[in-house]
Every structure is written in structure tokens, then in C-alpha cells.
Coordinates of C-alpha atoms in Angstrom, one line a residue:
X59 CA -0.3 0.1 -0.1
X60 CA 0.9 3.9 -0.8
X61 CA 2.5 6.3 1.5
X62 CA 0.7 9.8 0.9
X63 CA 2.1 12.9 2.1
X64 CA 0.4 16.1 1.4
X65 CA 3.3 19.1 1.3
X66 CA 3.5 22.3 1.1
X67 CA 6.5 25.2 0.5
X68 CA 6.6 28.5 -0.4
X69 CA 6.3 29.9 -3.7
X70 CA 10.3 31.8 -3.4
X71 CA 12.5 31.5 -5.9
X72 CA 14.8 29.1 -4.5
X73 CA 11.7 26.3 -3.4
X74 CA 9.9 26.2 -7.0
X75 CA 13.8 25.6 -8.3
X76 CA 13.9 23.1 -5.4
X77 CA 10.3 21.8 -6.2
X78 CA 10.9 21.2 -10.3
X79 CA 14.0 19.5 -9.1
X80 CA 11.6 17.3 -6.5
X81 CA 9.8 16.1 -9.6
X82 CA 12.7 15.4 -11.3
X83 CA 14.2 13.1 -8.8
X84 CA 11.2 11.2 -8.3
X85 CA 10.4 10.4 -12.1
X86 CA 14.2 9.7 -12.8
X87 CA 14.8 7.3 -9.7
X88 CA 10.8 6.4 -9.1
X89 CA 11.4 7.2 -5.8
X90 CA 7.2 7.7 -5.9
X91 CA 4.8 10.0 -7.8
X92 CA 4.0 14.3 -7.2
X93 CA 1.0 15.8 -8.1
X94 CA 0.2 19.6 -7.2
X95 CA -2.8 19.6 -4.6
X96 CA -4.8 22.7 -5.1
X97 CA -5.9 24.5 -2.1
X98 CA -9.0 27.6 -2.9
X99 CA -7.7 31.3 -1.6
X100 CA -9.8 31.1 1.7
X101 CA -10.9 34.1 3.8
X102 CA -8.0 35.2 6.2
X103 CA -8.7 37.0 9.4
X104 CA -6.9 37.8 12.4
X105 CA -3.2 35.0 13.5
X106 CA -5.9 35.0 16.4
X107 CA -8.2 33.0 14.5
X108 CA -5.1 31.1 12.7
X109 CA -3.7 29.8 15.6
X110 CA -7.2 28.6 16.7
X111 CA -7.6 26.9 13.4
X112 CA -4.6 25.3 14.1
X113 CA -5.2 23.2 17.4
X114 CA -9.0 22.7 16.1
X115 CA -8.0 20.8 13.1
X116 CA -5.4 19.1 14.3
X117 CA -7.5 17.8 17.1
X118 CA -10.2 16.9 14.1
X119 CA -7.7 15.2 11.5
X120 CA -6.4 13.2 14.4
X121 CA -10.0 11.8 15.4
X122 CA -10.6 10.9 11.4
X123 CA -7.7 9.3 10.9
X124 CA -8.6 5.7 12.1
X125 CA -11.8 4.1 9.9
X126 CA -12.9 1.1 10.0
X127 CA -13.4 0.6 6.3
X128 CA -13.9 -2.8 3.8
X129 CA -15.1 -3.7 -0.2
X130 CA -14.9 0.0 -1.5
X131 CA -12.7 0.9 -4.3
X132 CA -9.0 2.0 -2.8
X133 CA -8.8 3.1 -6.7
X134 CA -11.5 5.6 -6.6
X135 CA -10.3 7.1 -2.7
X136 CA -6.9 7.2 -4.1
X137 CA -8.2 9.8 -6.9
X138 CA -9.6 11.5 -4.6
X139 CA -6.5 12.3 -2.9
X140 CA -4.5 12.7 -5.9
X141 CA -6.8 14.9 -8.2
X142 CA -8.7 16.6 -5.3
X143 CA -10.6 19.3 -5.8
X144 CA -12.0 21.6 -3.5
X145 CA -16.2 21.7 -3.4
X146 CA -17.6 24.9 -3.2
X147 CA -21.1 24.2 -3.4
X148 CA -20.7 21.8 0.0
X149 CA -18.4 24.5 1.3
X150 CA -18.0 28.1 0.2
X151 CA -14.5 29.4 0.1
X152 CA -16.2 33.6 1.3
X153 CA -17.3 31.2 4.1
X154 CA -14.4 32.1 7.7
X155 CA -12.2 29.0 8.1
X156 CA -13.3 28.2 11.9
X157 CA -17.7 28.4 10.0
X158 CA -15.8 26.2 7.0
X159 CA -13.9 24.0 10.0
X160 CA -17.5 23.5 11.5
X161 CA -19.2 22.2 8.0
X162 CA -16.7 20.3 7.8
X163 CA -16.6 18.6 11.5
X164 CA -20.9 18.5 11.3
X165 CA -20.7 16.0 8.1
X166 CA -23.3 13.5 9.7
X167 CA -22.0 10.9 8.1
X168 CA -18.7 11.7 10.8
X169 CA -21.0 10.8 14.1
X170 CA -22.7 8.3 12.7
X171 CA -19.5 6.3 11.1
X172 CA -17.6 7.0 14.9
X173 CA -20.8 5.4 16.4
X174 CA -21.5 1.9 14.1
X175 CA -17.5 1.3 14.2
X176 CA -18.1 1.3 18.1
X177 CA -21.1 -0.7 18.3
X178 CA -19.6 -3.0 15.9
X179 CA -15.7 -3.2 17.5
X180 CA -17.9 -3.9 21.3
X181 CA -19.6 -6.3 19.7
X182 CA -16.9 -8.6 17.8
X183 CA -14.4 -7.4 21.0
X184 CA -17.5 -9.4 23.0
X185 CA -17.0 -12.5 20.9
X186 CA -13.5 -12.3 20.9
X187 CA -13.4 -12.5 24.8
X188 CA -16.2 -15.2 25.1
X189 CA -13.8 -17.3 22.1
X190 CA -10.6 -17.1 23.9
X191 CA -11.9 -18.2 26.9
X192 CA -13.7 -21.1 26.0
X193 CA -10.2 -21.7 24.2
X194 CA -7.5 -20.3 25.9
X195 CA -5.6 -21.9 28.7
X196 CA -6.3 -25.4 30.2
X197 CA -7.9 -23.6 33.4
X198 CA -10.9 -21.9 31.6
X199 CA -11.1 -24.0 28.0
X200 CA -14.2 -25.9 27.1
X201 CA -15.0 -29.1 28.0
X202 CA -17.8 -29.9 26.4
X203 CA -16.1 -31.7 23.3
X204 CA -14.5 -33.8 25.5
X205 CA -16.5 -34.2 28.5
X206 CA -18.7 -35.9 28.9
X207 CA -21.4 -36.0 31.9
X208 CA -20.6 -39.8 32.9
X209 CA -17.8 -39.2 32.9
X210 CA -18.5 -37.2 36.4
X211 CA -19.5 -38.8 39.6
X212 CA -22.3 -36.8 41.4
X213 CA -23.7 -39.3 44.3
X214 CA -24.8 -38.6 47.8
X215 CA -21.1 -39.2 48.7
X216 CA -18.8 -38.6 46.4
X217 CA -18.2 -36.2 43.9
X218 CA -15.9 -36.1 40.5
X219 CA -13.0 -33.3 40.7
X220 CA -10.9 -31.8 37.6
X221 CA -7.5 -31.0 37.7
X222 CA -5.4 -29.0 36.1
X223 CA -1.7 -30.4 35.6
X224 CA 1.5 -29.2 33.9
X225 CA 3.4 -31.1 32.0
X226 CA 6.4 -31.6 33.8
X227 CA 4.9 -32.2 37.2
X228 CA 3.8 -36.6 38.1
X229 CA 0.1 -36.4 38.4
X230 CA -0.6 -40.6 38.2
X231 CA 1.9 -41.7 40.8
X232 CA 0.6 -39.1 43.1
X233 CA -3.1 -38.2 43.6
X234 CA -3.8 -40.8 45.3
X235 CA -1.7 -39.8 48.6
X236 CA -3.1 -36.2 49.1
X237 CA -6.1 -37.8 50.5
X238 CA -7.5 -40.8 52.3
X239 CA -10.5 -40.7 51.1
X240 CA -9.6 -40.7 46.8
X241 CA -11.1 -43.5 45.2
X242 CA -7.9 -45.8 44.0
X243 CA -7.3 -45.7 39.9
X244 CA -9.8 -43.3 39.3
X245 CA -8.1 -40.5 38.2
X246 CA -8.3 -40.3 33.8
X247 CA -6.6 -37.6 31.7
X248 CA -9.7 -36.1 29.4
X249 CA -7.8 -33.2 27.5
X250 CA -3.8 -32.5 26.6
X251 CA -1.6 -29.8 25.0
X252 CA 1.4 -28.6 25.0
X253 CA 0.9 -27.6 28.3
X254 CA -0.2 -30.2 30.4
X255 CA -3.2 -32.1 30.6
X256 CA -6.7 -32.1 32.8
X257 CA -7.6 -34.8 34.7
X258 CA -10.0 -36.1 36.9
X259 CA -10.4 -38.1 40.4
X260 CA -13.0 -39.0 42.5
X261 CA -13.8 -39.0 46.0
X262 CA -15.5 -38.7 49.1
X263 CA -17.8 -35.1 49.1
X264 CA -16.9 -34.8 52.4
X265 CA -12.4 -34.5 51.5
X266 CA -13.0 -31.9 48.7
X267 CA -11.6 -28.8 50.9
X268 CA -8.7 -31.2 52.2
X269 CA -8.2 -31.9 48.3
X270 CA -7.8 -29.0 46.9
X271 CA -5.7 -27.5 50.0
X272 CA -2.8 -30.4 49.5
X273 CA -3.3 -30.7 45.3
X274 CA -2.3 -26.9 45.4
X275 CA 0.9 -27.2 47.4
X276 CA 1.7 -29.5 44.8
X277 CA 1.1 -27.2 42.3
X278 CA -1.8 -28.9 40.8
X279 CA -5.0 -27.0 40.1
X280 CA -8.5 -28.0 40.5
X281 CA -11.0 -26.1 37.9
X282 CA -14.9 -25.4 38.7
X283 CA -17.1 -26.7 36.3
X284 CA -20.1 -26.7 35.0
X285 CA -22.1 -28.5 32.1
X286 CA -25.4 -25.9 32.6
X287 CA -22.7 -23.0 32.6
X288 CA -20.6 -24.2 29.6
X289 CA -23.6 -25.1 27.3
X290 CA -25.6 -21.3 28.2
X291 CA -21.4 -19.7 27.2
X292 CA -21.7 -21.5 24.3
X293 CA -25.0 -20.6 23.4
X294 CA -24.1 -16.7 23.8
X295 CA -21.3 -17.1 21.5
X296 CA -23.6 -18.7 18.9
X297 CA -25.8 -16.0 19.6
X298 CA -23.2 -13.1 19.3
X299 CA -21.9 -15.0 16.0
X300 CA -25.3 -14.7 14.4
X301 CA -25.4 -11.1 15.4
X302 CA -21.8 -10.2 14.3
X303 CA -22.8 -11.3 10.7
X304 CA -26.1 -9.5 10.9
X305 CA -24.6 -6.4 11.9
X306 CA -21.6 -6.7 10.1
X307 CA -23.8 -7.1 6.4
X308 CA -25.4 -3.2 8.1
X309 CA -22.2 -1.5 8.5
X310 CA -20.7 -2.8 5.3
X311 CA -23.8 -1.8 3.5
X312 CA -23.4 1.9 5.2
X313 CA -20.1 2.4 3.9
X314 CA -20.2 1.5 0.5
X315 CA -22.7 4.5 0.7
X316 CA -21.4 7.2 3.0
X317 CA -17.4 6.1 3.3
X318 CA -16.5 7.9 0.1
X319 CA -18.3 10.9 1.5
X320 CA -16.3 10.3 4.6
X321 CA -13.0 10.9 2.9
X322 CA -13.7 13.5 0.9
X323 CA -14.8 15.5 3.5
X324 CA -11.8 14.3 5.9
X325 CA -9.0 15.5 3.1
X326 CA -11.0 18.8 2.5
X327 CA -10.1 19.3 6.7
X328 CA -6.5 18.3 5.5
X329 CA -6.4 21.2 3.2
X330 CA -7.7 23.3 5.4
X331 CA -4.8 22.5 7.6
X332 CA -2.5 22.9 5.2
X333 CA -3.5 26.6 4.2
X334 CA -3.6 27.3 8.3
X335 CA 0.4 26.4 8.6
X336 CA 0.8 27.5 5.6
X337 CA -0.5 30.8 7.1
X338 CA 1.9 30.4 10.4
X339 CA 5.0 29.1 9.3
X340 CA 5.5 31.3 5.8
X341 CA 3.3 34.2 6.5
X342 CA 1.2 37.0 4.6
X343 CA 0.1 37.5 1.9
X344 CA -1.0 33.6 1.2
X345 CA 1.9 32.3 -1.2
X346 CA 2.7 28.9 -1.2
X347 CA 2.5 26.0 -3.4
X348 CA 0.8 22.4 -1.7
X349 CA 1.6 19.3 -3.3
X350 CA 0.9 15.9 -2.7
X351 CA 3.4 12.4 -2.9
X352 CA 3.1 9.2 -3.6
X353 CA 5.3 6.4 -2.9
X354 CA 5.7 2.8 -1.8
X355 CA 6.4 2.5 2.3
X356 CA 10.3 1.1 1.2
X357 CA 11.5 3.7 -0.3
X358 CA 9.6 6.6 1.9
X359 CA 12.3 6.7 4.0
X360 CA 14.9 7.5 0.7
X361 CA 11.9 10.6 -0.3
X362 CA 12.4 12.1 3.6
X363 CA 16.0 12.8 2.8
X364 CA 16.0 14.0 -0.5
X365 CA 13.1 16.5 0.7
X366 CA 14.8 17.4 3.5
X367 CA 17.9 18.0 1.6
X368 CA 16.2 20.1 -1.0
X369 CA 14.0 21.9 1.7
X370 CA 16.2 23.0 3.6
X371 CA 16.5 26.8 3.1
X372 CA 13.4 26.8 4.7
X373 CA 14.4 26.3 8.4
X374 CA 18.7 24.9 8.3
X375 CA 18.0 24.8 12.1
X376 CA 14.9 22.2 11.9
X377 CA 14.2 22.0 15.4
X378 CA 10.7 22.6 17.3
X379 CA 10.7 23.8 20.9
X380 CA 7.2 25.5 21.5
X381 CA 5.3 23.5 24.2
X382 CA 2.3 21.4 22.5
X383 CA 4.0 22.2 18.9
X384 CA 5.7 19.4 18.3
X385 CA 4.1 16.0 19.3
X386 CA 4.3 14.8 15.4
X387 CA 7.6 14.8 13.7
X388 CA 9.1 18.5 12.3
X389 CA 10.8 19.4 9.1
X390 CA 11.7 22.1 8.1
X391 CA 8.9 22.4 4.8
X392 CA 5.0 21.6 5.9
X393 CA 3.9 18.1 5.7
X394 CA 1.2 15.7 7.1
X395 CA 1.1 12.1 6.5
X396 CA -2.8 10.8 4.8
X397 CA -2.8 7.7 6.0
X398 CA -4.0 4.9 3.7
X399 CA -4.3 2.8 6.4
X400 CA -7.9 2.2 6.5
X401 CA -7.4 0.9 3.0
X402 CA -5.8 -2.6 4.5
X403 CA -7.9 -2.8 6.9
X404 CA -10.8 -6.0 5.6
X405 CA -13.2 -8.3 7.9
X406 CA -13.0 -12.1 7.7
X407 CA -15.3 -13.8 6.2
X408 CA -17.4 -14.7 8.3
X409 CA -19.1 -17.9 6.4

């Protein structure tokens, strides 16, 4: 999957020369591709507004970078980035920047996506937790597939316990000595994995407490088990599996209809942030050029080195010690990463 970087440089002679050199380098060395990223002339007000928007857009952009998406045309979304055009009908450029930000942020699909993704992921996590518990280690895994009710002796005086025995421990030769009330030769291995095994043992009910204490001293673990409880958990898993499959289908259909709208609004947020930071960094009058770069992730390090070399004149110190503004990597030119990780996420087939 490709990486996209949205960069901005001022329109001074040196920077323009560096941009042309950059285009030649990436064409010659196949480091990536480059397109103009046209951002219209937006309404400029006082610096206080810019500083306000800087923090707002930074928060908004971070909030909407983690989209859950599947079954849509990634090629179409890539084209939305490389062939970006500002939607003046939805976001009139005559409006103040703060108003544009509010309009984009209030796109209903944003909230719908967040709520739907949260609900689906919560359902998915609940199912995974149950499945992990029932297929987990020897102390928690379900035994309904290997244990039958007639394997357990339950009478007025006798009961059968399940004991977890780690691989290196000697159970068969020691369990009868844990209590004088253990029924001789009553133990049977019912399950085994790489960590050890689970054994049954039958004894008198009145000796259960003392047996558990003695077993613990020998590092044997007596685990509680109920057929009814395990059956309830299995039914809950089946119920959640069906519910998850239904919700997944609903979510996918919603994404097919709405995700492109969300993605386009997000790219407009990126454009707004580039505009704001270009004015903050390069000053007024507004005079900058925005570019979108696409590169293979294996070549991204080399491309970053070329960019740093070409635009080092914009800030030779390449340092940032302003509190609150240095939570991301700082460079001499303005650069934002456009994450495409959401294009790699897909739900495994549930059929």
C-alpha cells in the first residue's frame, strides 16, 4: 500500500527550483509520484483565528484518521486524493475558516461512522473475549467437546473433580496420596495440550476442601466446571456470532453508501490544515504551493531524505521547542501524512 504525504512550500524562487528538482528526482529514481494539490484562496482573518484553527484542525484530523473500511474501491479513493478539487458548493470559500471547519466537522456521516464502528467493535470484542476464554488455557477452555456427563461421578457421598496438571508434574503417581478419601485408580486424562493435561479424580465429598489444599501445595489446580454454564456460554457465542454477522452486513452496506463522503470531508480537513499552517509558517500574503506525494513504503525513507535536503533552506535549524506544537515529527517544510491504513482493513469472511 502506498504512502501519501501532503506538503506545502512557499513560492519563493529557491523553493520553486527545489520543487522542479524534486519532480525530476522522483521520476528518475522511481521514488514516487507528485501532483499539485489545489487549495483555493480562503478567507484570511486575524492571527488569533489561525492559532485557534491550528489546534482545532489538528484535533479533528487526528480524530478521523482511524476509519474502519472494507469492500469499496481503494482506487477511487486514491483518485480523490491525487485529483483533489475543493467542493465550493458544500464548502463556500467566502466563509470564515472557523465556519468551514464547523461545517465539515458536522457532516452527519462522521458521527454515524464513529457510533457504528464503536458498536460493531464492541460486539466483536465481546465475541472474541468469549471465544478466547472457551479456547484458552487449561484453566479456562471449554471441555464440553471432550467431557461427557457420565465421566463425572455425582452421588450422595462421592464427587468428581477436574484437575489441571502442568506438563512437568507427576500426577498419576501422586494423586492418591493427596487424601485418604480419594477413590483408587479413579483418575483419567480427558484433555492434553503442550502445556499439560486435565484429569478427573473421584473422592468423597467431605474431603474436597482438604484435597484442594493439598493439590495446591503440589501445584495442581482444581478447576470448577459446570455443564450448564458451559452450555450457556456456547449458546451466547452462537448468538453473538449471528448478531455480529448481521451487524457486519449492515455496516458494510452503510460504508458502501457513506464512506466516500466521509473520506472526502476528511481530505478537505487536511486541506484546511495545510492552508492554516502555511499562513502561520510562511506568513501573509498567502503565497505557497501544496503538493501531494505518493511513494511505496519501502522507498519512503529515501524520499524523506531528498525532501529534507531540498527544502532545508526553509528552516536550517530544523528544530522545534514550542510546547504543544512538537508532538509529531517536525521538518523544514510543512508535511502531513495521509494514512491509507484504513484501505488495508477487511473483515475475514464469516460464512
